[in-house]
Amino acid sequence: MELSIDLSGRDVLVTGSDLAARQAVRRYAAAGANVFRLSVPEGAAGDGPLPERPFLIAAVDDGQPGWEPLLERARAAGIPVAAEPAAGPTGHVTLVGGGPGTLDLLTVGAVTALRDADVVFYDRLAPYQELERLSSGRLVDVGKQPGHHKIPQADIEKLMVDAALAGENVVRLKGGDPFVFGRGGEEVAACVAAGVPVNVISGVTSAISVPAAAGIPVTHRNVSHMFTVVSGHAPLTEEEHTHLAGLGGTIVVLMGIGTLPQLAAGLRRAGMRADMPVAVVERGYRPGQRTTIAELATIESAASGCSNPAVLVIGEVVGVAMASRNHAAASADLDRLAASLLEA
Ligand code: SAH
């Protein structure tokens, strides 16, 4: 069970060694509490003035024996004691997949990593609007807009590595899954090269979840038993068009708005039917989510007003979604439209 208590202006005593307690201290301070520290077990010197009667004692498990008598006395006096996990080892990087941008599709692992981060380097496609609620660490926007990179990739890697070498618990939060067109592999390699421990928490990729937001299943029994995820960052080669058209399965394209005309023409040249259904799903799970459905021959003009971020889906599964387009997905579109109108 998790309870939310308003701690603003309340005296909270955080016990435990400085290293183990650093994240708990930050979390309670971020929640507005007056934080007092006691970093050595009772009997030795404290860290400064302590409150007469704290509202709450946050007991960080720093592995030291000797805290129990103090905590027992607090409990006996009716002061609540909250057990807090110790901060993890310092100086490492966690690459976290943030999903397509909605809190609902963050993993438990992602939420935990964010909670425990000293610093978060995040992208615009990650669920960044929620970050202040999810992490009390420093939040650094290294986001990029298509076309102009705000911070070069090498600099992002250096920022992460330097923070970890300085002893910080670093989270690199990326949209979707870090290993799907996310340059996650390069960031892992940069950490390994610098001798920084690194781990990866997979995320829900937009390649599957954004079509789903529009009611489109990327596979469907008797309709499509495969899907290929393609980057539309640069136009495909003629050979790639031929291979894709020849597969006969669903084609999912990320970063594909700019190259949609070349892709549609290339697939047509490679023999794909002119009436193959195509969907463009913009801003999945966000205000203003919109789905545009047309045929391969007409999608270029139908999607002329579409913009990034968007996922393209080419294949018969789009027709399945049209046939069964459930009310939930349609009304979710409406809800998001209403939210965007309210925001405007
Ligand atoms: N690693 C990410 C993809 C990064 S490439 C993942 O696994 O999802 C960036 C592209 O992802 C965008 O150009 C767009 O094609 C797609 N994308 C990410 N989030 C999206 C969203 N909420 N709605 C629509 N497309 C999205």
GROMACS .gro file of N, CA and C in nm, residues 329-339:
model
   33
  329ALA      N    1  -1.062   0.306  -2.853
  329ALA     CA    2  -0.956   0.380  -2.922
  329ALA      C    3  -1.011   0.510  -2.980
  330ALA      N    4  -1.132   0.503  -3.038
  330ALA     CA    5  -1.190   0.623  -3.097
  330ALA      C    6  -1.217   0.727  -2.989
  331SER      N    7  -1.269   0.682  -2.875
  331SER     CA    8  -1.301   0.782  -2.775
  331SER      C    9  -1.174   0.833  -2.707
  332ALA      N   10  -1.068   0.750  -2.707
  332ALA     CA   11  -0.940   0.800  -2.655
  332ALA      C   12  -0.890   0.913  -2.744
  333ASP      N   13  -0.904   0.897  -2.876
  333ASP     CA   14  -0.867   1.005  -2.968
  333ASP      C   15  -0.943   1.133  -2.932
  334LEU      N   16  -1.073   1.117  -2.907
  334LEU     CA   17  -1.155   1.234  -2.876
  334LEU      C   18  -1.112   1.300  -2.745
  335ASP      N   19  -1.083   1.213  -2.644
  335ASP     CA   20  -1.040   1.267  -2.515
  335ASP      C   21  -0.915   1.351  -2.532
  336ARG      N   22  -0.821   1.296  -2.612
  336ARG     CA   23  -0.693   1.367  -2.628
  336ARG      C   24  -0.713   1.495  -2.706
  337LEU      N   25  -0.805   1.491  -2.801
  337LEU     CA   26  -0.834   1.613  -2.877
  337LEU      C   27  -0.891   1.719  -2.783
  338ALA      N   28  -0.984   1.674  -2.697
  338ALA     CA   29  -1.045   1.769  -2.602
  338ALA      C   30  -0.937   1.827  -2.512
  339ALA      N   31  -0.845   1.740  -2.466
  339ALA     CA   32  -0.738   1.788  -2.377
  339ALA      C   33  -0.652   1.890  -2.449
   0.00000   0.00000   0.00000
